[in-house]
mmCIF file of C-alpha atoms in Angstrom:
data_model
loop_
_atom_site.group_PDB
_atom_site.id
_atom_site.type_symbol
_atom_site.label_atom_id
_atom_site.label_comp_id
_atom_site.label_asym_id
_atom_site.label_seq_id
_atom_site.Cartn_x
_atom_site.Cartn_y
_atom_site.Cartn_z
ATOM 1 C CA MET A 150 -35.835 -22.089 -53.481
ATOM 2 C CA SER A 151 -36.787 -18.505 -52.697
ATOM 3 C CA LEU A 152 -34.070 -15.931 -51.951
ATOM 4 C CA PRO A 153 -35.059 -15.574 -48.246
ATOM 5 C CA ARG A 154 -34.872 -19.356 -47.854
ATOM 6 C CA VAL A 155 -31.419 -19.491 -49.460
ATOM 7 C CA ILE A 156 -30.093 -16.635 -47.303
ATOM 8 C CA SER A 157 -31.569 -18.178 -44.142
ATOM 9 C CA THR A 158 -29.949 -21.520 -44.993
ATOM 10 C CA ILE A 159 -26.515 -19.957 -45.509
ATOM 11 C CA VAL A 160 -26.750 -17.992 -42.258
ATOM 12 C CA ALA A 161 -27.932 -21.070 -40.314
ATOM 13 C CA ILE A 162 -25.057 -23.207 -41.630
ATOM 14 C CA ALA A 163 -22.519 -20.475 -40.827
ATOM 15 C CA VAL A 164 -23.821 -20.104 -37.271
ATOM 16 C CA ALA A 165 -23.854 -23.879 -36.727
ATOM 17 C CA LEU A 166 -20.267 -24.204 -37.973
ATOM 18 C CA CYS A 167 -19.090 -21.420 -35.687
ATOM 19 C CA MET A 168 -20.795 -23.058 -32.713
ATOM 20 C CA LEU A 169 -19.201 -26.416 -33.549
ATOM 21 C CA LEU A 170 -15.738 -24.961 -34.080
ATOM 22 C CA LEU A 171 -15.683 -22.911 -30.909
ATOM 23 C CA GLY A 172 -17.352 -25.546 -28.739
ATOM 24 C CA SER A 173 -17.208 -24.949 -24.992
ATOM 25 C CA TRP A 174 -19.636 -22.315 -23.727
ATOM 26 C CA TYR A 175 -20.119 -20.879 -27.212
ATOM 27 C CA PHE A 176 -21.787 -24.100 -28.352
ATOM 28 C CA THR A 177 -23.660 -24.382 -25.059
ATOM 29 C CA ILE A 178 -25.083 -20.859 -25.177
ATOM 30 C CA GLY A 179 -26.055 -21.307 -28.819
ATOM 31 C CA MET A 180 -27.882 -24.528 -27.961
ATOM 32 C CA CYS A 181 -29.593 -22.860 -24.995
ATOM 33 C CA ILE A 182 -30.992 -20.188 -27.312
ATOM 34 C CA ILE A 183 -32.110 -22.736 -29.911
ATOM 35 C CA VAL A 184 -33.777 -24.907 -27.256
ATOM 36 C CA TYR A 185 -35.552 -21.931 -25.694
ATOM 37 C CA LEU A 186 -36.956 -20.825 -29.061
ATOM 38 C CA GLY A 187 -37.961 -24.346 -30.088
ATOM 39 C CA GLN A 188 -39.572 -25.103 -26.734
ATOM 40 C CA SER A 189 -41.502 -21.829 -26.852
ATOM 41 C CA GLU A 190 -42.903 -22.848 -30.253
ATOM 42 C CA TYR A 191 -43.850 -26.261 -28.863
ATOM 43 C CA PHE A 192 -45.823 -24.677 -26.028
ATOM 44 C CA LYS A 193 -47.492 -22.373 -28.537
ATOM 45 C CA LEU A 194 -48.708 -25.459 -30.423
ATOM 46 C CA VAL A 195 -49.937 -26.967 -27.155
ATOM 47 C CA ARG A 196 -51.866 -23.823 -26.170
ATOM 48 C CA ALA A 197 -53.536 -23.840 -29.589
ATOM 49 C CA LYS A 198 -55.324 -26.982 -28.354
ATOM 50 C CA GLY A 199 -56.665 -25.202 -25.271
ATOM 51 C CA ILE A 200 -54.148 -26.838 -22.939
ATOM 52 C CA GLU A 201 -52.340 -24.862 -20.229
ATOM 53 C CA PRO A 202 -48.884 -26.407 -19.682
ATOM 54 C CA ALA A 203 -46.369 -25.236 -17.097
ATOM 55 C CA SER A 204 -44.335 -23.550 -19.799
ATOM 56 C CA LYS A 205 -42.340 -21.071 -17.711
ATOM 57 C CA ILE A 206 -40.906 -23.517 -15.184
ATOM 58 C CA THR A 207 -40.293 -26.084 -17.945
ATOM 59 C CA LEU A 208 -38.295 -23.522 -19.914
ATOM 60 C CA VAL A 209 -36.213 -22.734 -16.831
ATOM 61 C CA VAL A 210 -35.425 -26.315 -15.776
ATOM 62 C CA SER A 211 -34.624 -27.221 -19.383
ATOM 63 C CA GLN A 212 -31.944 -24.533 -19.455
ATOM 64 C CA VAL A 213 -30.526 -25.992 -16.251
ATOM 65 C CA LEU A 214 -30.391 -29.418 -17.919
ATOM 66 C CA LEU A 215 -28.392 -27.961 -20.792
ATOM 67 C CA LEU A 216 -25.921 -26.190 -18.524
ATOM 68 C CA VAL A 217 -25.391 -29.303 -16.421
ATOM 69 C CA GLY A 218 -24.740 -31.266 -19.623
ATOM 70 C CA ALA A 219 -21.938 -28.842 -20.489
ATOM 71 C CA SER A 220 -20.302 -29.294 -17.101
ATOM 72 C CA GLY A 221 -19.499 -32.952 -17.741
ATOM 73 C CA SER A 222 -20.507 -33.758 -14.167
ATOM 74 C CA GLY A 223 -22.440 -36.881 -15.140
ATOM 75 C CA ILE A 224 -25.571 -35.998 -13.165
ATOM 76 C CA ASP A 225 -27.648 -35.095 -16.242
ATOM 77 C CA ASP A 226 -29.824 -38.207 -16.131
ATOM 78 C CA ALA A 227 -30.401 -37.836 -12.386
ATOM 79 C CA LEU A 228 -31.507 -34.242 -12.865
ATOM 80 C CA PHE A 229 -34.163 -35.143 -15.443
ATOM 81 C CA PRO A 230 -36.629 -36.878 -13.031
ATOM 82 C CA VAL A 231 -35.986 -34.143 -10.466
ATOM 83 C CA ALA A 232 -36.965 -31.530 -13.052
ATOM 84 C CA GLY A 233 -40.094 -33.507 -13.909
ATOM 85 C CA THR A 234 -41.012 -33.681 -10.237
ATOM 86 C CA LEU A 235 -40.655 -29.911 -9.878
ATOM 87 C CA ILE A 236 -42.956 -29.365 -12.859
ATOM 88 C CA CYS A 237 -45.629 -31.645 -11.409
ATOM 89 C CA PHE A 238 -45.274 -29.998 -7.992
ATOM 90 C CA TYR A 239 -45.794 -26.594 -9.610
ATOM 91 C CA LEU A 240 -48.908 -27.734 -11.494
ATOM 92 C CA LEU A 241 -50.482 -29.345 -8.436
ATOM 93 C CA PHE A 242 -50.435 -26.120 -6.461
ATOM 94 C CA LEU A 243 -51.846 -23.778 -9.089
ATOM 95 C CA PRO A 244 -55.230 -22.102 -8.330
ATOM 96 C CA LYS A 245 -56.646 -23.916 -11.368
ATOM 97 C CA ILE A 246 -56.692 -27.704 -11.033
ATOM 98 C CA ALA A 247 -54.356 -29.133 -13.650
ATOM 99 C CA SER A 248 -55.663 -31.639 -16.186
ATOM 100 C CA ILE A 249 -53.965 -34.785 -17.449
ATOM 101 C CA ALA A 250 -53.229 -32.899 -20.664
ATOM 102 C CA ASP A 251 -51.585 -30.039 -18.736
ATOM 103 C CA ILE A 252 -49.284 -32.432 -16.901
ATOM 104 C CA SER A 253 -48.438 -34.689 -19.857
ATOM 105 C CA THR A 254 -47.694 -31.861 -22.293
ATOM 106 C CA SER A 255 -45.484 -30.159 -19.704
ATOM 107 C CA LEU A 256 -43.473 -33.319 -19.088
ATOM 108 C CA PHE A 257 -43.244 -34.074 -22.807
ATOM 109 C CA GLY A 258 -42.048 -30.502 -23.347
ATOM 110 C CA LEU A 259 -39.260 -31.169 -20.853
ATOM 111 C CA PHE A 260 -38.347 -34.500 -22.484
ATOM 112 C CA TYR A 261 -38.723 -33.460 -26.126
ATOM 113 C CA GLY A 262 -37.605 -29.860 -25.918
ATOM 114 C CA GLY A 263 -34.987 -29.948 -23.161
ATOM 115 C CA TYR A 264 -33.665 -33.390 -22.212
ATOM 116 C CA LEU A 265 -33.154 -34.851 -25.694
ATOM 117 C CA PRO A 266 -31.341 -31.796 -27.150
ATOM 118 C CA SER A 267 -29.051 -31.752 -24.100
ATOM 119 C CA PHE A 268 -27.277 -34.782 -25.557
ATOM 120 C CA TRP A 269 -25.763 -32.603 -28.285
ATOM 121 C CA ILE A 270 -24.091 -30.565 -25.557
ATOM 122 C CA ARG A 271 -22.963 -33.716 -23.774
ATOM 123 C CA LEU A 272 -21.458 -34.948 -27.047
ATOM 124 C CA ARG A 273 -19.735 -31.748 -28.159
ATOM 125 C CA VAL A 274 -18.767 -30.236 -24.810
ATOM 126 C CA GLY A 275 -19.280 -32.615 -21.895
ATOM 127 C CA PHE A 276 -18.084 -35.748 -23.709
ATOM 128 C CA ASP A 277 -14.520 -34.458 -24.096
ATOM 129 C CA PRO A 278 -14.368 -31.242 -22.079
ATOM 130 C CA LEU A 279 -10.599 -30.639 -21.990
ATOM 131 C CA THR A 280 -10.196 -30.926 -25.758
ATOM 132 C CA ALA A 281 -13.424 -29.029 -26.378
ATOM 133 C CA HIS A 282 -12.155 -26.043 -24.400
ATOM 134 C CA THR A 283 -8.835 -25.707 -26.247
ATOM 135 C CA PHE A 284 -10.053 -26.369 -29.788
ATOM 136 C CA PRO A 285 -9.809 -24.716 -32.345
ATOM 137 C CA PHE A 286 -7.029 -22.447 -31.112
ATOM 138 C CA SER A 287 -4.666 -25.238 -30.036
ATOM 139 C CA THR A 288 -4.924 -27.112 -33.352
ATOM 140 C CA ASP A 289 -2.097 -27.100 -35.884
ATOM 141 C CA TRP A 290 -4.194 -25.959 -38.824
ATOM 142 C CA ALA A 291 -1.157 -25.675 -41.124
ATOM 143 C CA GLY A 292 -0.305 -29.299 -40.421
ATOM 144 C CA LEU A 293 -3.901 -30.310 -40.947
ATOM 145 C CA LEU A 294 -4.054 -28.594 -44.339
ATOM 146 C CA SER A 295 -0.774 -30.165 -45.418
ATOM 147 C CA THR A 296 -1.769 -33.713 -44.464
ATOM 148 C CA LEU A 297 -5.553 -33.446 -44.928
ATOM 149 C CA ASP A 298 -5.865 -35.918 -42.060
ATOM 150 C CA VAL A 299 -9.051 -34.876 -40.250
ATOM 151 C CA SER A 300 -8.634 -37.699 -37.742
ATOM 152 C CA ILE A 301 -6.210 -35.509 -35.779
ATOM 153 C CA LEU A 302 -9.065 -33.158 -34.900
ATOM 154 C CA PRO A 303 -10.810 -33.578 -31.532
ATOM 155 C CA ARG A 304 -13.227 -36.510 -31.506
ATOM 156 C CA ALA A 305 -16.003 -34.468 -29.890
ATOM 157 C CA PHE A 306 -15.871 -32.015 -32.778
ATOM 158 C CA THR A 307 -15.579 -34.517 -35.625
ATOM 159 C CA ILE A 308 -18.343 -36.856 -34.467
ATOM 160 C CA THR A 309 -20.747 -33.975 -33.867
ATOM 161 C CA LEU A 310 -19.944 -32.458 -37.261
ATOM 162 C CA LEU A 311 -20.323 -35.833 -38.980
ATOM 163 C CA SER A 312 -23.680 -36.363 -37.267
ATOM 164 C CA PHE A 313 -24.934 -32.939 -38.360
ATOM 165 C CA MET A 314 -23.819 -33.638 -41.933
ATOM 166 C CA CYS A 315 -25.632 -36.995 -41.937
ATOM 167 C CA ILE A 316 -28.836 -35.266 -40.838
ATOM 168 C CA MET A 317 -28.435 -32.589 -43.503
ATOM 169 C CA VAL A 318 -27.892 -35.054 -46.358
ATOM 170 C CA THR A 319 -30.828 -37.138 -45.112
ATOM 171 C CA ASP A 320 -33.130 -34.139 -45.469
ATOM 172 C CA ILE A 321 -31.646 -33.117 -48.824
ATOM 173 C CA GLY A 322 -31.639 -36.651 -50.239
ATOM 174 C CA ALA A 323 -35.204 -37.353 -49.119
ATOM 175 C CA TYR A 324 -36.415 -34.062 -50.608
ATOM 176 C CA LEU A 325 -34.604 -34.231 -53.968
ATOM 177 C CA PHE A 326 -35.074 -37.929 -54.686
ATOM 178 C CA GLY A 327 -38.600 -37.807 -53.310
ATOM 179 C CA LYS A 328 -39.550 -35.161 -55.856
ATOM 180 C CA TRP A 329 -37.798 -37.074 -58.623
ATOM 181 C CA LEU A 330 -38.672 -40.703 -57.859
ATOM 182 C CA GLY A 331 -41.382 -40.472 -55.218
ATOM 183 C CA ARG A 332 -44.561 -42.399 -55.990
ATOM 184 C CA THR A 333 -45.582 -44.151 -52.763
ATOM 185 C CA ARG A 334 -46.820 -42.032 -49.861
ATOM 186 C CA LEU A 335 -44.837 -42.676 -46.683
ATOM 187 C CA SER A 336 -47.470 -41.611 -44.142
ATOM 188 C CA GLU A 337 -50.769 -39.794 -43.915
ATOM 189 C CA ILE A 338 -49.106 -37.528 -41.377
ATOM 190 C CA SER A 339 -47.095 -35.770 -44.086
ATOM 191 C CA PRO A 340 -48.584 -36.427 -47.552
ATOM 192 C CA LYS A 341 -45.591 -34.977 -49.441
ATOM 193 C CA LYS A 342 -43.135 -37.507 -47.990
ATOM 194 C CA THR A 343 -42.645 -40.710 -49.994
ATOM 195 C CA VAL A 344 -41.186 -44.147 -49.333
ATOM 196 C CA GLU A 345 -38.740 -43.673 -52.189
ATOM 197 C CA GLY A 346 -37.596 -40.347 -50.777
ATOM 198 C CA ALA A 347 -37.178 -41.845 -47.292
ATOM 199 C CA ILE A 348 -35.057 -44.732 -48.617
ATOM 200 C CA CYS A 349 -32.857 -42.357 -50.610
ATOM 201 C CA GLY A 350 -32.534 -40.078 -47.590
ATOM 202 C CA ILE A 351 -31.352 -42.959 -45.411
ATOM 203 C CA MET A 352 -28.954 -44.136 -48.137
ATOM 204 C CA SER A 353 -27.547 -40.601 -48.363
ATOM 205 C CA SER A 354 -26.944 -40.646 -44.606
ATOM 206 C CA ILE A 355 -25.245 -44.039 -44.848
ATOM 207 C CA GLY A 356 -22.990 -42.734 -47.626
ATOM 208 C CA MET A 357 -22.022 -39.726 -45.530
ATOM 209 C CA GLY A 358 -21.505 -41.927 -42.458
ATOM 210 C CA MET A 359 -19.197 -44.302 -44.336
ATOM 211 C CA GLY A 360 -17.237 -41.430 -45.858
ATOM 212 C CA GLY A 361 -16.795 -39.798 -42.466
ATOM 213 C CA ALA A 362 -15.852 -43.063 -40.762
ATOM 214 C CA TRP A 363 -13.199 -43.719 -43.432
ATOM 215 C CA ALA A 364 -11.783 -40.188 -43.125
ATOM 216 C CA LEU A 365 -11.640 -40.512 -39.329
ATOM 217 C CA HIS A 366 -9.845 -43.889 -39.567
ATOM 218 C CA TRP A 367 -12.376 -45.874 -37.561
ATOM 219 C CA HIS A 368 -11.111 -49.438 -37.174
ATOM 220 C CA HIS A 369 -13.961 -51.117 -39.073
ATOM 221 C CA TRP A 370 -15.063 -47.936 -40.813
ATOM 222 C CA TYR A 371 -17.595 -49.584 -43.116
ATOM 223 C CA ILE A 372 -19.471 -51.174 -40.211
ATOM 224 C CA GLY A 373 -19.377 -48.026 -38.083
ATOM 225 C CA GLY A 374 -20.322 -45.796 -41.022
ATOM 226 C CA ILE A 375 -23.285 -47.929 -42.033
ATOM 227 C CA ALA A 376 -24.479 -48.218 -38.427
ATOM 228 C CA LEU A 377 -24.195 -44.489 -37.710
ATOM 229 C CA GLY A 378 -25.676 -43.456 -41.067
ATOM 230 C CA SER A 379 -28.643 -45.815 -40.719
ATOM 231 C CA LEU A 380 -29.282 -44.725 -37.151
ATOM 232 C CA ILE A 381 -29.231 -41.036 -38.003
ATOM 233 C CA GLY A 382 -31.184 -41.404 -41.244
ATOM 234 C CA MET A 383 -34.093 -43.206 -39.603
ATOM 235 C CA THR A 384 -34.278 -41.172 -36.392
ATOM 236 C CA SER A 385 -34.007 -37.810 -38.156
ATOM 237 C CA MET A 386 -37.074 -38.737 -40.213
ATOM 238 C CA LEU A 387 -38.834 -39.837 -37.035
ATOM 239 C CA GLY A 388 -38.196 -36.397 -35.570
ATOM 240 C CA ASP A 389 -39.574 -34.723 -38.684
ATOM 241 C CA LEU A 390 -42.749 -36.819 -38.628
ATOM 242 C CA THR A 391 -43.235 -36.258 -34.892
ATOM 243 C CA GLU A 392 -43.289 -32.507 -35.351
ATOM 244 C CA SER A 393 -45.645 -32.931 -38.327
ATOM 245 C CA VAL A 394 -48.078 -34.782 -36.046
ATOM 246 C CA MET A 395 -48.032 -31.911 -33.546
ATOM 247 C CA LYS A 396 -48.522 -29.249 -36.229
ATOM 248 C CA ARG A 397 -51.328 -31.238 -37.837
ATOM 249 C CA ASP A 398 -53.086 -31.615 -34.482
ATOM 250 C CA ALA A 399 -52.668 -27.903 -33.722
ATOM 251 C CA GLY A 400 -53.959 -27.002 -37.188
ATOM 252 C CA VAL A 401 -50.924 -24.981 -38.312
ATOM 253 C CA LYS A 402 -48.573 -25.245 -41.289
ATOM 254 C CA ASP A 403 -45.412 -24.115 -39.482
ATOM 255 C CA SER A 404 -44.401 -24.019 -35.839
ATOM 256 C CA GLY A 405 -43.562 -20.323 -36.224
ATOM 257 C CA ASP A 406 -42.243 -17.659 -38.559
ATOM 258 C CA LEU A 407 -38.851 -16.970 -36.982
ATOM 259 C CA ILE A 408 -36.723 -18.084 -39.953
ATOM 260 C CA PRO A 409 -37.641 -16.507 -43.335
ATOM 261 C CA GLY A 410 -38.543 -19.151 -45.883
ATOM 262 C CA HIS A 411 -38.294 -21.993 -43.357
ATOM 263 C CA GLY A 412 -40.892 -21.373 -40.664
ATOM 264 C CA GLY A 413 -40.089 -21.750 -37.005
ATOM 265 C CA MET A 414 -37.093 -23.052 -35.080
ATOM 266 C CA LEU A 415 -38.762 -26.431 -34.589
ATOM 267 C CA ASP A 416 -39.326 -26.732 -38.341
ATOM 268 C CA ARG A 417 -35.541 -26.560 -38.862
ATOM 269 C CA THR A 418 -34.357 -28.564 -35.868
ATOM 270 C CA ASP A 419 -36.958 -31.339 -35.545
ATOM 271 C CA SER A 420 -34.641 -33.843 -37.266
ATOM 272 C CA TYR A 421 -31.954 -33.257 -34.626
ATOM 273 C CA ILE A 422 -34.035 -33.960 -31.522
ATOM 274 C CA PHE A 423 -34.413 -37.747 -31.358
ATOM 275 C CA THR A 424 -31.042 -38.201 -33.047
ATOM 276 C CA ALA A 425 -29.024 -36.609 -30.231
ATOM 277 C CA PRO A 426 -29.174 -39.317 -27.510
ATOM 278 C CA LEU A 427 -28.767 -42.161 -30.014
ATOM 279 C CA VAL A 428 -25.604 -40.634 -31.474
ATOM 280 C CA TYR A 429 -24.251 -39.969 -27.975
ATOM 281 C CA TYR A 430 -24.729 -43.555 -26.818
ATOM 282 C CA PHE A 431 -23.498 -44.896 -30.156
ATOM 283 C CA VAL A 432 -20.216 -43.059 -29.590
ATOM 284 C CA LYS A 433 -20.025 -43.956 -25.909
ATOM 285 C CA LEU A 434 -21.118 -47.606 -26.001
ATOM 286 C CA VAL A 435 -21.112 -49.011 -29.539
ATOM 287 C CA LEU A 436 -18.201 -47.321 -31.323
ATOM 288 C CA PRO A 437 -15.531 -48.644 -28.895
ATOM 289 C CA MET A 438 -16.629 -52.192 -29.801
ATOM 290 C CA ILE A 439 -16.378 -51.670 -33.573
#
């Protein structure tokens, strides 16, 4: 790895950890910035195809979605179709008659770039708002260090951190084992990705999921860990391949050049997009039954 890539990775991890620790509006504002940058790169890819999406209004309503998610009001899902309606209304009254491509890419930009990432905010902030607002300052860190029992930490923090770690080890495992063992091409979309690398990436996520579930004292930790790890491993790769399709169609190597050695914001966060709602509903609906 090049020096700029290493430095960028360290800085990104440090910023993500700070956002997770502080939670509340710190996490929300950080996510708003990330979403804005990633969505802007998405619309840049779309315009490279000669399409004119309603990028400005989509960027605005997406930020509203994120802020509503942080409020814990529970109207996030109701706001999504309203936002889509506003985007279509805007496009229909432009001087230039909108095309099917203009409408569809605008709505997909809202779904992909705004609605799906909002689930991370729902999970970390809106899912457990009272705890999220007092952590980390209300936590007995001395007691935590003496017992090493991470299960006493707020659930919103631990599940979000565990999910992020599963995504990270999926990417690392797929890359390292893919270079070492990879022989069979996974997809024509991304020629460097291999079946062997994908399997090892998913297994790495399962290992991390089981370790986290055990440390957090989930009732049937092995079942929950395998389920969460498998879910994250597969959907994070789906997110990576989805962005690869868009870049391939737009004829570019990276979505941008914002992060030295890594490319654009989308290049670094694509694995987190489809994962967010699945993790949220896993915690809300499935985990209580395990």
